[in-house]
mmCIF file of C-alpha atoms in Angstrom:
data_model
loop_
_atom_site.group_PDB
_atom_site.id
_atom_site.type_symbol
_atom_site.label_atom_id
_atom_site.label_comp_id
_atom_site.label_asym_id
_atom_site.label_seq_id
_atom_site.Cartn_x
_atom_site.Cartn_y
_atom_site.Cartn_z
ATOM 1 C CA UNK A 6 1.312 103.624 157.329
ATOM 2 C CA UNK A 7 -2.182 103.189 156.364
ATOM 3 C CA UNK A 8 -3.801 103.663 152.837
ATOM 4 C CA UNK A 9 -7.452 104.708 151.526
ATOM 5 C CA UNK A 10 -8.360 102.775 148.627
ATOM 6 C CA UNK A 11 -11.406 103.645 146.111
ATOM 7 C CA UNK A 12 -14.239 101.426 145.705
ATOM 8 C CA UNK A 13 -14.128 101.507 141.738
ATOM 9 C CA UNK A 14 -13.429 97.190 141.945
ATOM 10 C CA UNK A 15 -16.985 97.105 143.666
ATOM 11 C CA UNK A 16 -20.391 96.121 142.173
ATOM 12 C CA UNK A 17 -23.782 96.852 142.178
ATOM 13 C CA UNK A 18 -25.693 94.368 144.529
ATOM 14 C CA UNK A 19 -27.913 91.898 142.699
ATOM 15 C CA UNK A 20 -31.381 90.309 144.140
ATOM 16 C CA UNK A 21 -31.926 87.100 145.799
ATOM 17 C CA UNK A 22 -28.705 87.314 147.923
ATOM 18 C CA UNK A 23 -28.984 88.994 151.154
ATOM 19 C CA UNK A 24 -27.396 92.558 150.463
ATOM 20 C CA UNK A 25 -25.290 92.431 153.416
ATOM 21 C CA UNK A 26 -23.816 88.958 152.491
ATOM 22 C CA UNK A 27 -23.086 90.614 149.181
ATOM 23 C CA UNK A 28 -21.272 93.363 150.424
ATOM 24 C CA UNK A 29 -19.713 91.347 152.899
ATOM 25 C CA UNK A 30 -18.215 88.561 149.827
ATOM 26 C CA UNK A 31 -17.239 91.697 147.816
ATOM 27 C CA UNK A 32 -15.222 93.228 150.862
ATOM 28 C CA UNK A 33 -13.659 90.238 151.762
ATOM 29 C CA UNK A 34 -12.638 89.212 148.216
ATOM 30 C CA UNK A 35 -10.889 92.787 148.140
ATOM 31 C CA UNK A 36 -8.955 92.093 151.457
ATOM 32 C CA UNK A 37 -7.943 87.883 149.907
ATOM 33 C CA UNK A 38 -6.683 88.998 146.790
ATOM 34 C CA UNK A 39 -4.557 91.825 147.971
ATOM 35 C CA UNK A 40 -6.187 94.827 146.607
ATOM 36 C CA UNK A 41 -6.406 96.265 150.557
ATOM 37 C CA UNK A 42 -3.444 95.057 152.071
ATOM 38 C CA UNK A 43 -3.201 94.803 155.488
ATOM 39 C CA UNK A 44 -2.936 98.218 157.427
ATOM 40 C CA UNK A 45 -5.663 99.375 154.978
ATOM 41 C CA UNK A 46 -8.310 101.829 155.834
ATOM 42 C CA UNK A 47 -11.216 100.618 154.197
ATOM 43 C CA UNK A 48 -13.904 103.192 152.197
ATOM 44 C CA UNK A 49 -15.860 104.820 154.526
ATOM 45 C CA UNK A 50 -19.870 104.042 154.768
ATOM 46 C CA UNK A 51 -21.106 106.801 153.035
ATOM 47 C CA UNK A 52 -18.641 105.324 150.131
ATOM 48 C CA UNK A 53 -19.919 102.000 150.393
ATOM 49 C CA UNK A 54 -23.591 103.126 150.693
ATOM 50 C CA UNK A 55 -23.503 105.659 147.289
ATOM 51 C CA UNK A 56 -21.410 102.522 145.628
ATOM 52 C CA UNK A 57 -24.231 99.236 146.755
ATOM 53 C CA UNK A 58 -26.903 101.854 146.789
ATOM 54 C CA UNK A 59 -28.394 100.437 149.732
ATOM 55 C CA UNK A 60 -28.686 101.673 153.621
ATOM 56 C CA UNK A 61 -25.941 102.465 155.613
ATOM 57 C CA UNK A 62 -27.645 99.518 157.933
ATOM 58 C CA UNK A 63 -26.716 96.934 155.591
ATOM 59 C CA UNK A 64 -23.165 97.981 155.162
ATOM 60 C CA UNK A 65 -22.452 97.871 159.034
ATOM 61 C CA UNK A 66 -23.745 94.568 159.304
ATOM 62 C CA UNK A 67 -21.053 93.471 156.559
ATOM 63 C CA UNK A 68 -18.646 94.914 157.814
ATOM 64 C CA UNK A 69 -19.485 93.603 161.865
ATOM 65 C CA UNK A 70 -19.449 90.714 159.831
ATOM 66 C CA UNK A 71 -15.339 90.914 158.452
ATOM 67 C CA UNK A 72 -14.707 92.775 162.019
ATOM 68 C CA UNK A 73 -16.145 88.974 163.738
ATOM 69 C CA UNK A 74 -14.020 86.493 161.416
ATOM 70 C CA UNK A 75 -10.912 88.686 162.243
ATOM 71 C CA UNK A 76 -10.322 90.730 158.738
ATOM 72 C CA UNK A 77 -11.371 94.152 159.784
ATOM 73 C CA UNK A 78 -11.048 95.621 162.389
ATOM 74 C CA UNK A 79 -12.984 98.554 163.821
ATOM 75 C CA UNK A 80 -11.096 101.878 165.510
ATOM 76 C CA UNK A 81 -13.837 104.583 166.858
ATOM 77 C CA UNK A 82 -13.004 107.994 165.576
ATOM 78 C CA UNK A 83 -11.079 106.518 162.917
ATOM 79 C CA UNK A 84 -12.418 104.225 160.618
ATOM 80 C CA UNK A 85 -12.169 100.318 159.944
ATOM 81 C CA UNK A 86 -8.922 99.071 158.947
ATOM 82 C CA UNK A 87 -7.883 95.687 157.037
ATOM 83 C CA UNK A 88 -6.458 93.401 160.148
ATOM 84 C CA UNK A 89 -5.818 89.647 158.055
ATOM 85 C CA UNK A 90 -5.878 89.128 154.856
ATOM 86 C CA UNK A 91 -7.129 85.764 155.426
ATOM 87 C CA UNK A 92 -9.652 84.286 157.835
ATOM 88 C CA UNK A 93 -7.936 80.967 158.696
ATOM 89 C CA UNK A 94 -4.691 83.566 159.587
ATOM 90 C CA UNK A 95 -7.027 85.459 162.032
ATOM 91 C CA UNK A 96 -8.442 82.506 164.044
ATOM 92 C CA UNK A 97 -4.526 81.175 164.059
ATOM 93 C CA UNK A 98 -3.655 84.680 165.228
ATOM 94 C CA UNK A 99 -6.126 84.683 168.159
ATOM 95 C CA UNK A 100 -5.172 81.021 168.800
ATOM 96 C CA UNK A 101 -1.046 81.390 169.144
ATOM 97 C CA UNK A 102 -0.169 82.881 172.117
ATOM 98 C CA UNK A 103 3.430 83.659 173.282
ATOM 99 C CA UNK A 104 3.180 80.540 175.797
ATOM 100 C CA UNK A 105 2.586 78.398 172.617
ATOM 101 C CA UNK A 106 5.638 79.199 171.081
ATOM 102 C CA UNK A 107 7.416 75.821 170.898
ATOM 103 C CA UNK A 108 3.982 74.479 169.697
ATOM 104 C CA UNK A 109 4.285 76.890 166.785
ATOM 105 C CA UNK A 110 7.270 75.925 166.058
ATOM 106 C CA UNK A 111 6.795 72.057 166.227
ATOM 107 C CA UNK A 112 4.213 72.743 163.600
ATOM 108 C CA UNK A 113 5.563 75.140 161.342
ATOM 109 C CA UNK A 114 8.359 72.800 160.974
ATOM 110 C CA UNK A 115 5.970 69.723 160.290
ATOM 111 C CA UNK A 116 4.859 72.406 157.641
ATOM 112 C CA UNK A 117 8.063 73.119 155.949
ATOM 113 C CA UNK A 118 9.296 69.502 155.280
ATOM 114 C CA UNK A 119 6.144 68.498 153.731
ATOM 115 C CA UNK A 120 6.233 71.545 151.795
ATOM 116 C CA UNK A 121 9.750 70.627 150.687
ATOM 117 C CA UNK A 122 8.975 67.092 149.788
ATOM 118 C CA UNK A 123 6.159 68.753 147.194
ATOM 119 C CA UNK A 124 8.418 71.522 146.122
ATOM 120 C CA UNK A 125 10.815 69.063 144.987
ATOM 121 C CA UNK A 126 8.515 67.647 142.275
ATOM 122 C CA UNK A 127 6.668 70.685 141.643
ATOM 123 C CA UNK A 128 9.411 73.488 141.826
ATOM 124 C CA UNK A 129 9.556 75.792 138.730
ATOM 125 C CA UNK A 130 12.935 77.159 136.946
ATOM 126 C CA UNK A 131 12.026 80.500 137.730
ATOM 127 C CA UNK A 132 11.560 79.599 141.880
ATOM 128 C CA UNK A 133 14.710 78.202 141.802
ATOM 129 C CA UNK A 134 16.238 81.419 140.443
ATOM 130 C CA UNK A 135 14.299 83.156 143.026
ATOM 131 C CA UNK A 136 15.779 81.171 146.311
ATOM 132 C CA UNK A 137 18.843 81.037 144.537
ATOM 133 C CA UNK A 138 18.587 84.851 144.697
ATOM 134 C CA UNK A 139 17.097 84.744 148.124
ATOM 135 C CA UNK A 140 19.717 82.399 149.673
ATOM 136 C CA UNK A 141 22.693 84.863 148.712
ATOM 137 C CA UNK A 142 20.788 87.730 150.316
ATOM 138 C CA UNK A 143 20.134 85.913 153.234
ATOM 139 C CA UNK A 144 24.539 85.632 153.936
ATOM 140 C CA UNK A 145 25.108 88.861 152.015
ATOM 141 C CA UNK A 146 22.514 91.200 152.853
ATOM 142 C CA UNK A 147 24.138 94.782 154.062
ATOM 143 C CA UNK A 148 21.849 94.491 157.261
ATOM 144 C CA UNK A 149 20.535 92.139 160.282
ATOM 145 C CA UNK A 150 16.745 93.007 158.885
ATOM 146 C CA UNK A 151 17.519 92.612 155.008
ATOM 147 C CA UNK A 152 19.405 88.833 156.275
ATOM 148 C CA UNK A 153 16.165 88.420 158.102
ATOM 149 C CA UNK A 154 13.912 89.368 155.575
ATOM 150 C CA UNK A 155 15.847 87.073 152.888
ATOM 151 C CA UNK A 156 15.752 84.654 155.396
ATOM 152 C CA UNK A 157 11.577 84.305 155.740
ATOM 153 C CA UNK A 158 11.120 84.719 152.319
ATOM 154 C CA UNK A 159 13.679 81.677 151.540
ATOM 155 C CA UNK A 160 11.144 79.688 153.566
ATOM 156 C CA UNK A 161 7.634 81.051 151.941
ATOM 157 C CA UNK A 162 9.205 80.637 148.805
ATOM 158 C CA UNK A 163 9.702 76.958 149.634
ATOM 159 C CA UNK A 164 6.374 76.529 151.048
ATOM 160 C CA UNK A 165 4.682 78.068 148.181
ATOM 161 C CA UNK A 166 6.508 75.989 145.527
ATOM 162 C CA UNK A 167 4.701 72.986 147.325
ATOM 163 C CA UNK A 168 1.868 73.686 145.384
ATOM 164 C CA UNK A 169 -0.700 73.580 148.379
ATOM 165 C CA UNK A 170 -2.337 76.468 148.994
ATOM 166 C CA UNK A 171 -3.468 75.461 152.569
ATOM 167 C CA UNK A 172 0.081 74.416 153.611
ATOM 168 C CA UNK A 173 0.981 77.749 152.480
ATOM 169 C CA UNK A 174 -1.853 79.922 154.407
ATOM 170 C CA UNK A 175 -1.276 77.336 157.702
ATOM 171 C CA UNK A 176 2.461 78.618 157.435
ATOM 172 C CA UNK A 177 2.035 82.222 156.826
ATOM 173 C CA UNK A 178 -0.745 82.091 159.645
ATOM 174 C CA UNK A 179 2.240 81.007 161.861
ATOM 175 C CA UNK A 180 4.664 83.490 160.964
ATOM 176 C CA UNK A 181 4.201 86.208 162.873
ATOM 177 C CA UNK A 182 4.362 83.969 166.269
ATOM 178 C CA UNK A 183 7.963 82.748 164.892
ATOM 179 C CA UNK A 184 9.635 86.323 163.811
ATOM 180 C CA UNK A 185 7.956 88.321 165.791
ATOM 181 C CA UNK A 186 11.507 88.193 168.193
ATOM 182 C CA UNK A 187 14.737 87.817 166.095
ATOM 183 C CA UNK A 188 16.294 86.317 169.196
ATOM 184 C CA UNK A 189 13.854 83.019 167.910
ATOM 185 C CA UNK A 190 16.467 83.273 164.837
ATOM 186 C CA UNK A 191 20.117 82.590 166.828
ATOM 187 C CA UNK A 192 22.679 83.881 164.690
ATOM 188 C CA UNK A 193 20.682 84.719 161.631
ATOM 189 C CA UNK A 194 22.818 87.700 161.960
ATOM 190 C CA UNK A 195 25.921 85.750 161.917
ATOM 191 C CA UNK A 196 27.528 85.383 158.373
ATOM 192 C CA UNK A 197 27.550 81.902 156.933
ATOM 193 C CA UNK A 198 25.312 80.627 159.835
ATOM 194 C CA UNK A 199 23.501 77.307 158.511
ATOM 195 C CA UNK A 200 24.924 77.635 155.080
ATOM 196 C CA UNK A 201 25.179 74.333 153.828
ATOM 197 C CA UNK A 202 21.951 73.198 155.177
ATOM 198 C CA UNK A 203 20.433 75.919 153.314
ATOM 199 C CA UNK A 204 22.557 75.221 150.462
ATOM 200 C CA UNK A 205 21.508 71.327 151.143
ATOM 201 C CA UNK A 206 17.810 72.396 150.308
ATOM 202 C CA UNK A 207 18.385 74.369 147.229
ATOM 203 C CA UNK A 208 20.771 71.662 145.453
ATOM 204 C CA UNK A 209 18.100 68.577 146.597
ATOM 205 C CA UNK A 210 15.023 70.928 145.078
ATOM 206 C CA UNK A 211 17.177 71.623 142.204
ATOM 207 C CA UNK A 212 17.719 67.845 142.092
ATOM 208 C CA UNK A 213 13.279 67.237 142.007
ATOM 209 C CA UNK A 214 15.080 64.869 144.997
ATOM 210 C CA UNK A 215 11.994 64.587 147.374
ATOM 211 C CA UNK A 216 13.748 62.399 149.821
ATOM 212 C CA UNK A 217 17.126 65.155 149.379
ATOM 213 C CA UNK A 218 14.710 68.183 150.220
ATOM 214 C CA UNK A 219 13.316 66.209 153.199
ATOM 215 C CA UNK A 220 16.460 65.189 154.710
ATOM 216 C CA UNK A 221 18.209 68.588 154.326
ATOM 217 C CA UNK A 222 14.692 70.172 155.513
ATOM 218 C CA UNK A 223 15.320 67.841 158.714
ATOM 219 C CA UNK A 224 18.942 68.505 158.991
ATOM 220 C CA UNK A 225 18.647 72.646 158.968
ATOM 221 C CA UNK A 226 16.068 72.158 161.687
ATOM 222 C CA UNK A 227 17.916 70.108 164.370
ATOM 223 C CA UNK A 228 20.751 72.612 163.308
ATOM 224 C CA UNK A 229 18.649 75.855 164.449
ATOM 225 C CA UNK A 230 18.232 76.998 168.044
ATOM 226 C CA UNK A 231 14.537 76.670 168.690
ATOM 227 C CA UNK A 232 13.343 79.153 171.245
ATOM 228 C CA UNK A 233 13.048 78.285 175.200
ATOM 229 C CA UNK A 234 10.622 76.071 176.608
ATOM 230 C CA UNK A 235 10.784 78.947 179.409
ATOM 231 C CA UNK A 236 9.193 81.059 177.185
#
């Protein structure tokens, strides 16, 4: 489902900055911070034109300009759309292919035990609740997509307690390569599938035990069917 968002978080352009690089930094910061989520239909130009009071020139040229780095994208008859919320996720989007899949893989783990070995010294209380929380949906959610679900957010939650925010846009870049088939899950669906590994992570972040976190990190992934090289 798609949304149409107001332009009331937009400003007036100022001088000595090209007008369409304006535009273009005010779009793009509405599309990073989450204000027009992805699936968005973005105000149309005569919205953007009566709110930058400039030509309807300039605003084409920002927006050819989000439509090239991968944030918009651009449907004839229909309007322009929020595609990414983040460049670096657009250019790893275009980049992953389903060929690539082990590749993905072999990097988004490389991703997650770093990402554990900072979450253990920078974990809060209140992200521990959280996978706490997560973890017990993940083995007693009432369906195979709400075990999934917990299941991905267990991870981001993870990566974004590492306190990087570039580990944590690499990952997210990579996600949608890695779910995008639940069969790349094996027996996500299966109660008490991985549990102590899981478990093994929580109680070693709990612990502020980088070395714990790493080693259980390590020990959930040789545990987990990775996909085919076939594929």
């Amino acid at each position: 489902m798609s949304y149409s968002y107001g332009v009331h978080h937009l400003q007036p352009t100022v001088r000595n900055v090209p007008l369409s690089v304006q535009i273009g930094t005010q779009l793009r910061e509405q599309i990073m911070n989450g204000t027009w989520p992805v699936g968005t239909k973005v105000p149309g130009e005569h919205d953007l034109v009566r709110t930058f009071g400039t030509s309807r020139n300039t605003v084409r040229e920002a927006l050819r300009a989000l439509v090239h780095l991968g944030l918009l994208e651009s449907r004839p008859g229909d309007g322009t759309y929020v595609r990414s919320t983040s460049e670096l996720e657009a250019v790893l989007g275009r980049r992953i292919s389903e060929e690539s899949v082990n590749e993905v893989f072999e990097v988004r783990e490389a991703l997650e035990v770093q990402a554990a070995r900072l979450a253990a010294s920078r974990i809060t209380e209140s992200q521990i609740v959280e996978l706490r929380e997560l973890l017990r949906e993940r083995y007693a959610g009432e369906t195979p997509a709400d075990r999934l679900q917990a299941d991905v957010r267990f991870h981001q939650g993870i990566v974004a307690a590492s306190g990087n925010p570039l580990i944590t846009e690499l990952h997210h870049g990579l996600e949608p390569a890695v779910i995008h088939d639940e069969s790349n899950y094996s027996g996500l669906n299966t109660d008490g599938f991985l549990l102590e590994e899981h478990q093994a992570i929580l109680d070693a972040l709990e612990r502020h035990d980088p070395d714990g976190a790493v080693a259980a990190t390590l020990q959930l992934l040789d545990g987990a069917n990775r996909p085919s090289a076939s594929k």
